[in-house]
Every structure is written in structure tokens, then in C-alpha cells.
mmCIF file of C-alpha atoms in Angstrom:
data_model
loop_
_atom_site.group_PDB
_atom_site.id
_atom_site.type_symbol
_atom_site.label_atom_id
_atom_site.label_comp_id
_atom_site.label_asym_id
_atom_site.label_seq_id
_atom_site.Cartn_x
_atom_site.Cartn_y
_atom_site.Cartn_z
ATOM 1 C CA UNK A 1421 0.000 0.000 0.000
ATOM 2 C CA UNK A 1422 1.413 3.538 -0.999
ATOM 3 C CA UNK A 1423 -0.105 6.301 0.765
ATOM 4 C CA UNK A 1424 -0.240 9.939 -0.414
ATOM 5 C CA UNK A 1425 -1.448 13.539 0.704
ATOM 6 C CA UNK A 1426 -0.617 17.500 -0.092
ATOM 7 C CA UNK A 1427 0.594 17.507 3.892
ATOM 8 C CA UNK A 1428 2.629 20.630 4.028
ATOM 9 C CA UNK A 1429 2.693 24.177 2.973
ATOM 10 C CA UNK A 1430 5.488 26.064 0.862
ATOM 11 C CA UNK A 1431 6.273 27.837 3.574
ATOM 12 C CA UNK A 1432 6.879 24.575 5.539
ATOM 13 C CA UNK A 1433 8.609 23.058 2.906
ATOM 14 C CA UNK A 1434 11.236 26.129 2.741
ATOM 15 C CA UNK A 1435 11.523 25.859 6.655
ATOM 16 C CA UNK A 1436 12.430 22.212 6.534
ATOM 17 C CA UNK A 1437 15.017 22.967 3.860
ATOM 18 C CA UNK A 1438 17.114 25.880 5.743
ATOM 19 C CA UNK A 1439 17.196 23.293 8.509
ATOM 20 C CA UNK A 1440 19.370 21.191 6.184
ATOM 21 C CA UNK A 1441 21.634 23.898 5.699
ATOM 22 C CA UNK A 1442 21.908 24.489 9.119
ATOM 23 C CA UNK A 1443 22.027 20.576 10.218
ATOM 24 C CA UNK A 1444 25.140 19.436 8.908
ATOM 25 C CA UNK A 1445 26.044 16.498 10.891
ATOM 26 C CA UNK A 1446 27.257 12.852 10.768
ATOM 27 C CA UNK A 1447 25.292 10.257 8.666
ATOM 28 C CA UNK A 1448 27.471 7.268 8.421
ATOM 29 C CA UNK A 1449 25.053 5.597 10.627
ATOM 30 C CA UNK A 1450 21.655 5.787 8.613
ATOM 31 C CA UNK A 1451 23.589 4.282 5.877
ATOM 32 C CA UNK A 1452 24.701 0.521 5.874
ATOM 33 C CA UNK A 1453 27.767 1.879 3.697
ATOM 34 C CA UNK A 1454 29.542 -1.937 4.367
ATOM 35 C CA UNK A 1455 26.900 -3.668 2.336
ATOM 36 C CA UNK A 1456 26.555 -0.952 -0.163
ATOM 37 C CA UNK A 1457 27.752 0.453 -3.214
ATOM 38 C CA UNK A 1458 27.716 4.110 -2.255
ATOM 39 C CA UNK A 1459 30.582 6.361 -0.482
ATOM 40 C CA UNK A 1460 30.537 9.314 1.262
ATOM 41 C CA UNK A 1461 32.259 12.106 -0.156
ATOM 42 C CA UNK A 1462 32.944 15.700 0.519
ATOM 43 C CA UNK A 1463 30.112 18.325 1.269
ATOM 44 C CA UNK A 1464 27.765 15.665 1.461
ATOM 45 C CA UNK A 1465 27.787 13.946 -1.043
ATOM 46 C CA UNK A 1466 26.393 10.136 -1.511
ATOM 47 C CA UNK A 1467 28.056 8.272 -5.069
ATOM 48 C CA UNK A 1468 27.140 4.894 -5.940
ATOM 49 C CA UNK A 1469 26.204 2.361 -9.112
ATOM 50 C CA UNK A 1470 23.523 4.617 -10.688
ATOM 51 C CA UNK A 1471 23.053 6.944 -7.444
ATOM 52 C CA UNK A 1472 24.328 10.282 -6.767
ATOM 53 C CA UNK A 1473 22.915 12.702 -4.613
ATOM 54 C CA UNK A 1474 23.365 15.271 -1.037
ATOM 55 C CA UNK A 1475 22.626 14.374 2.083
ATOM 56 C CA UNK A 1476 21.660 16.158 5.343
ATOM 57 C CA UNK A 1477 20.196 15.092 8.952
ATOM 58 C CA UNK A 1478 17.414 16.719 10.691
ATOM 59 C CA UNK A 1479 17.613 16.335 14.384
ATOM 60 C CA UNK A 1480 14.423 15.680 15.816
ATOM 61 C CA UNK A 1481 14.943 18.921 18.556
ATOM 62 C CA UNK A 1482 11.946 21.489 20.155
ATOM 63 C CA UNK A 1483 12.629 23.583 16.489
ATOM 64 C CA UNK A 1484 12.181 20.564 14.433
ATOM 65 C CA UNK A 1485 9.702 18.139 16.733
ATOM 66 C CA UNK A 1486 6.807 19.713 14.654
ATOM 67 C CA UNK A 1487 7.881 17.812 11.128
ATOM 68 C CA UNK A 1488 8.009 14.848 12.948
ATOM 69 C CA UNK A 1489 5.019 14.931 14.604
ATOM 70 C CA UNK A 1490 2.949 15.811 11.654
ATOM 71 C CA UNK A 1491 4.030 13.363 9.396
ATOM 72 C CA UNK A 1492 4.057 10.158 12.126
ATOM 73 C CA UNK A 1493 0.152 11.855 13.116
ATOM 74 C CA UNK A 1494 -0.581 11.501 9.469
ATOM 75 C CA UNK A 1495 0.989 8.620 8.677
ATOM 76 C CA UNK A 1496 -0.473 6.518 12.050
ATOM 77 C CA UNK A 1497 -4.038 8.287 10.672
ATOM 78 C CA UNK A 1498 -4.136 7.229 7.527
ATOM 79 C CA UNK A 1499 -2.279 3.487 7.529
ATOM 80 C CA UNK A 1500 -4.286 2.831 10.530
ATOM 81 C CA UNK A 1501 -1.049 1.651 12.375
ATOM 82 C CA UNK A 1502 -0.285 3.035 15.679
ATOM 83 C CA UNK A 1503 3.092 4.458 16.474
ATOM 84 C CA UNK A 1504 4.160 4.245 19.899
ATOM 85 C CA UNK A 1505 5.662 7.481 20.331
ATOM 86 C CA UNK A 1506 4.863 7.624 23.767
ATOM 87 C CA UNK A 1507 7.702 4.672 24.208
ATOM 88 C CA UNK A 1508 9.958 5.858 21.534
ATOM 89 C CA UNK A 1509 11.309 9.245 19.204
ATOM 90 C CA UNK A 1510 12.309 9.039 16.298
ATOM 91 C CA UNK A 1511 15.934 11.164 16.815
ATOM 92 C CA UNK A 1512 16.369 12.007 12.829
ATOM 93 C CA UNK A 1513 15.715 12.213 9.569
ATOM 94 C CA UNK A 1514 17.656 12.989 6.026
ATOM 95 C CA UNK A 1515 16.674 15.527 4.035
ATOM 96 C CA UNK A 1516 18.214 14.429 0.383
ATOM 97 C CA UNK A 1517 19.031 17.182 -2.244
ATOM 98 C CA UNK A 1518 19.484 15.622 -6.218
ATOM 99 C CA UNK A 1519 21.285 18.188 -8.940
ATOM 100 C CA UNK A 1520 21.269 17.647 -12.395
ATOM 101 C CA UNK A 1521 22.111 14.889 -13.280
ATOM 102 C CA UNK A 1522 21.107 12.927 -9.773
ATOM 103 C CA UNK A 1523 19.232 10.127 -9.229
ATOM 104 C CA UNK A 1524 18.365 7.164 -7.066
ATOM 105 C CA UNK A 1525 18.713 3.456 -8.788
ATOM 106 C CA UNK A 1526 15.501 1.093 -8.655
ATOM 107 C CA UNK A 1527 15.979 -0.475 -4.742
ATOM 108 C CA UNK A 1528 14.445 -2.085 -1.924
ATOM 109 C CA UNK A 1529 15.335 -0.561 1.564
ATOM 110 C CA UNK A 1530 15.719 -4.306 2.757
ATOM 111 C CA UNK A 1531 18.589 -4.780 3.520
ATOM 112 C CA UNK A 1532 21.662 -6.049 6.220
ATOM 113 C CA UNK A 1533 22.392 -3.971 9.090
ATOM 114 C CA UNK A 1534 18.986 -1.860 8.783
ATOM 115 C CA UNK A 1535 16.587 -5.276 9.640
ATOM 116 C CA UNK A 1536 14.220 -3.183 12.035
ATOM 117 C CA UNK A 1537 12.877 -0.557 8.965
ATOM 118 C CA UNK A 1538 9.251 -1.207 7.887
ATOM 119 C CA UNK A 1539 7.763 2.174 6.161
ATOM 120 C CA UNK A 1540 9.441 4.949 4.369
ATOM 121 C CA UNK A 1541 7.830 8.223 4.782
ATOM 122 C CA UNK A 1542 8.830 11.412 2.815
ATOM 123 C CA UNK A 1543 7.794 14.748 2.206
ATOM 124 C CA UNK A 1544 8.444 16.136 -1.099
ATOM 125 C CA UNK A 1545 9.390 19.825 -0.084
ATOM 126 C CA UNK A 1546 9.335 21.447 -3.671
ATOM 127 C CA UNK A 1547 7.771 20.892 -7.489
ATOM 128 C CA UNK A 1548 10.789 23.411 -9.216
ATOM 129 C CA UNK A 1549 12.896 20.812 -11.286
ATOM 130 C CA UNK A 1550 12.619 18.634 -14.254
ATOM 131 C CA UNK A 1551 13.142 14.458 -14.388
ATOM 132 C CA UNK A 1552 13.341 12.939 -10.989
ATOM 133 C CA UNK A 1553 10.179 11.233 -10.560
ATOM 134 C CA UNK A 1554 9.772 9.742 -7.586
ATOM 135 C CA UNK A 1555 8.597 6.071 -8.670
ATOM 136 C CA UNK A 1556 7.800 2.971 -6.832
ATOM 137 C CA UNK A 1557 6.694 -0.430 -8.528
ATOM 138 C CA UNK A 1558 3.667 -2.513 -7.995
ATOM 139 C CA UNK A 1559 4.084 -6.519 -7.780
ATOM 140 C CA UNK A 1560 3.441 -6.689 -11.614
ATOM 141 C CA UNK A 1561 6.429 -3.787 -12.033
ATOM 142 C CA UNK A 1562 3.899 -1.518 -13.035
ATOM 143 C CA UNK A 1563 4.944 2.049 -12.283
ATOM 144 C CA UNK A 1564 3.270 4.242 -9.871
ATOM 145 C CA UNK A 1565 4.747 7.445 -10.091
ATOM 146 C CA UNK A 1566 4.339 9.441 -6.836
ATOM 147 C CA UNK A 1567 3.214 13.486 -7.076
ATOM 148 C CA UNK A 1568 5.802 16.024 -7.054
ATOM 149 C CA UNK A 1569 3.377 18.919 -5.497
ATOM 150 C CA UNK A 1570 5.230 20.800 -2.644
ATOM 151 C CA UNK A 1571 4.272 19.597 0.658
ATOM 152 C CA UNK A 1572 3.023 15.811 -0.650
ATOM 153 C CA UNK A 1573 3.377 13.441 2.338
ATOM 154 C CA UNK A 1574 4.021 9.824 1.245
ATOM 155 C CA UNK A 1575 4.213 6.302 3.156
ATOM 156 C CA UNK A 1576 4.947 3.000 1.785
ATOM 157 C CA UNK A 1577 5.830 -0.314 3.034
ATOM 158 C CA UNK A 1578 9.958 -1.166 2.693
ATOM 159 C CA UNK A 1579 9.319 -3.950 0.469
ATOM 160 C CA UNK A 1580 8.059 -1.417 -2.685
ATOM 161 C CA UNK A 1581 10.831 -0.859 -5.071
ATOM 162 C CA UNK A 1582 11.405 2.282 -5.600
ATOM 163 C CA UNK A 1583 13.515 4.968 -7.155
ATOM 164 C CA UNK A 1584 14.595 8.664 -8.421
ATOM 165 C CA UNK A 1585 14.432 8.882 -11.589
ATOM 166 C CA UNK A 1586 18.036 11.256 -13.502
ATOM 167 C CA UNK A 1587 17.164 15.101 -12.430
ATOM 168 C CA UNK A 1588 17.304 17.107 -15.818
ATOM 169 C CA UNK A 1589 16.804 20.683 -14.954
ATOM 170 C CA UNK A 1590 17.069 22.282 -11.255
ATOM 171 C CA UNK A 1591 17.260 20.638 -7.353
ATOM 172 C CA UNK A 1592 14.850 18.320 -5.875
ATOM 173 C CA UNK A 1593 14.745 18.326 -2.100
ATOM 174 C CA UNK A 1594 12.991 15.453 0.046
ATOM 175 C CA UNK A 1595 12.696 14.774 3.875
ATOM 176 C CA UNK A 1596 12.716 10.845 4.063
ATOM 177 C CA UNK A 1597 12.770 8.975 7.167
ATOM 178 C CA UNK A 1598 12.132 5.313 8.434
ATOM 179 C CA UNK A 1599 9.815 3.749 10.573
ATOM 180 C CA UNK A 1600 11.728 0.405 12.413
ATOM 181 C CA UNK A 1601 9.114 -1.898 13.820
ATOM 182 C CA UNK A 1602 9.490 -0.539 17.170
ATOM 183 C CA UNK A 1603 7.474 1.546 16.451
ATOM 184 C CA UNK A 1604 4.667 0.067 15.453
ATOM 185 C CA UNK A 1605 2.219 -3.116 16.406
ATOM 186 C CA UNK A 1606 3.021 -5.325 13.611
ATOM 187 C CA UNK A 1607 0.633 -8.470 13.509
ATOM 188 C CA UNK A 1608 2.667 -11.700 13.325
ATOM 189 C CA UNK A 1609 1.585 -15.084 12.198
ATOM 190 C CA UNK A 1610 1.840 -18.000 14.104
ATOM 191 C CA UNK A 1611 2.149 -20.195 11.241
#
């Protein structure tokens, strides 16, 4: 299931960005760079097989609780999952910024080191760019291609391929963070 929903104003969206200027920190750890194909470089920058793009944490602080909040309220609202947020906080979030020629390979977010990660929700924080459509596949590998309208929350399960497609013209800036099944009630089967 993919969910979807014009969440956040402009004016939100630009706020969330100048916290990425100002939020320059370590990232090493969000990243399971030992069982990837992508490396760290200067100012930011993540290279890999077919992926290129910045990256920049939000700290989940009394500024920034607000983003957080909204999207997990949202996201609990409309999946019908409950977050336990009363037991946990989420401490970050990346905020990724694609240039020409940027993009994000076809993926899963499945994978070694990062076990606990069920949903991916993002905000798409601005609609000023050509290319990088925000795709994720269906079980047939149909395309769904997501909106790009400023301020679009969206939620999807970890096991939905997914990727960015090349940017052609301008930056794309996204908030993206990960729900780990802490989290959440997740119904198990006994079978």
C-alpha cells in the first residue's frame, strides 16, 4: 500500500530545507555503507552504481519536533497503524538534495544492518525541477509514479521498489525517514 497527501505548505517546505543547511552532521550511521555500493564524499555527497545525490540530517529537537510529529500523526491516521511514540522518538531524519544529473537506482530498503525498517515516509518539499520522478513499482512492475506537489506526504511499506528517476533541470529536495518496527504493532503469524 502507498499512501499519499498534499501535507505541508510552501512555507513549511522552505523551513524544513534551511534546517538542512543548518544541520550538517554525521550520517554514516543511517547508511549501511559496508553492504553498499555508495561512499561518502565531501560536502555531502552520496556516489554509488547509478546513485548520486546530497545528504543532510534533521535532528528531531523542540525547532524541528513539529515535522516529525505531523508526518508520524498523518501517517499513524491514515495506515491505521499506531506508532508508539509515547515509548519511543524518532531522533532524525535525512533531508536528500538531487542536482542535475542525480538520481536514485531502482531499490528495496531491505537490507543487512537496517533489519528493524518497515515504512518509508517522505515529504516532497518542492515541485521546481525537471526528471526525478519519484517512482515505486507494484508486484506486476507496473509504475506508480508518486506526485511532485510541494508539501506531498508519502508512506509506503519497505518492500516497494522504488527509485529517483536522472534530475534534468534544477534541485529536488525530500525529507525521508524510516519507521523500524518498534514503532509500530506489527501483527505476526503463528504459522
Amino acid at each position: 500500500m502507498i499512501y499519499f497527501e498534499k501535507l505541508f505548505t510552501k512555507e513549511e517546505c522552505e523551513k524544513i530545507i534551511s534546517y538542512a543547511i543548518d544541520e550538517k552532521k554525521e550520517f554514516s550511521n543511517l547508511i549501511d555503507l559496508e553492504h553498499s555500493n555508495q561512499k561518502i564524499l565531501e560536502n555531502n555527497r552520496m556516489i554509488g552504481d547509478n546513485t548520486s545525490y546530497s545528504i543532510y540530517l534533521i535532528m528531531n529537537t523542540k525547532e524541528t519536533e513539529w515535522i516529525f510529529d505531523k508526518i508520524l500523526f498523518w501517517f499513524s491516521n491514515k495506515s491505521g497503524i499506531k506508532i508508539h511514540s509515547d515509548k519511543f522518538k524518532l531522533d532524525k531524519c535525512m533531508l536528500l538534495n538531487y542536482s542535475v544529473g542525480d538520481r536514485f537506482q531502482k531499490h528495496l530498503d531491505i537490507s543487512e544492518g537496517f533489519e528493524e525498517r518497515r515504512w518509508n515516509l517522505g515529504i516532497q518539499l518542492n515541485d521546481d525541477y525537471k526528471g526525478g520522478d519519484y517512482i515505486c513499482y507494484d508486484k506486476d512492475e507496473n509504475e506508480i509514479i508518486l506526485p511532485k506537489d510541494t508539501g506531498t506526504a508519502i508512506a509506503y511499506h519497505i518492500s516497494i521498489p522504488h527509485e529517483i528517476k536522472k534530475i534534468e533541470d534544477g534541485n529536488r529536495w525530500s525529507m525521508v525517514l524510516s519507521i523500524p518496527s518498534t514503532f509500530i504493532n506489527e501483527k505476526k503469524s503463528v504459522i
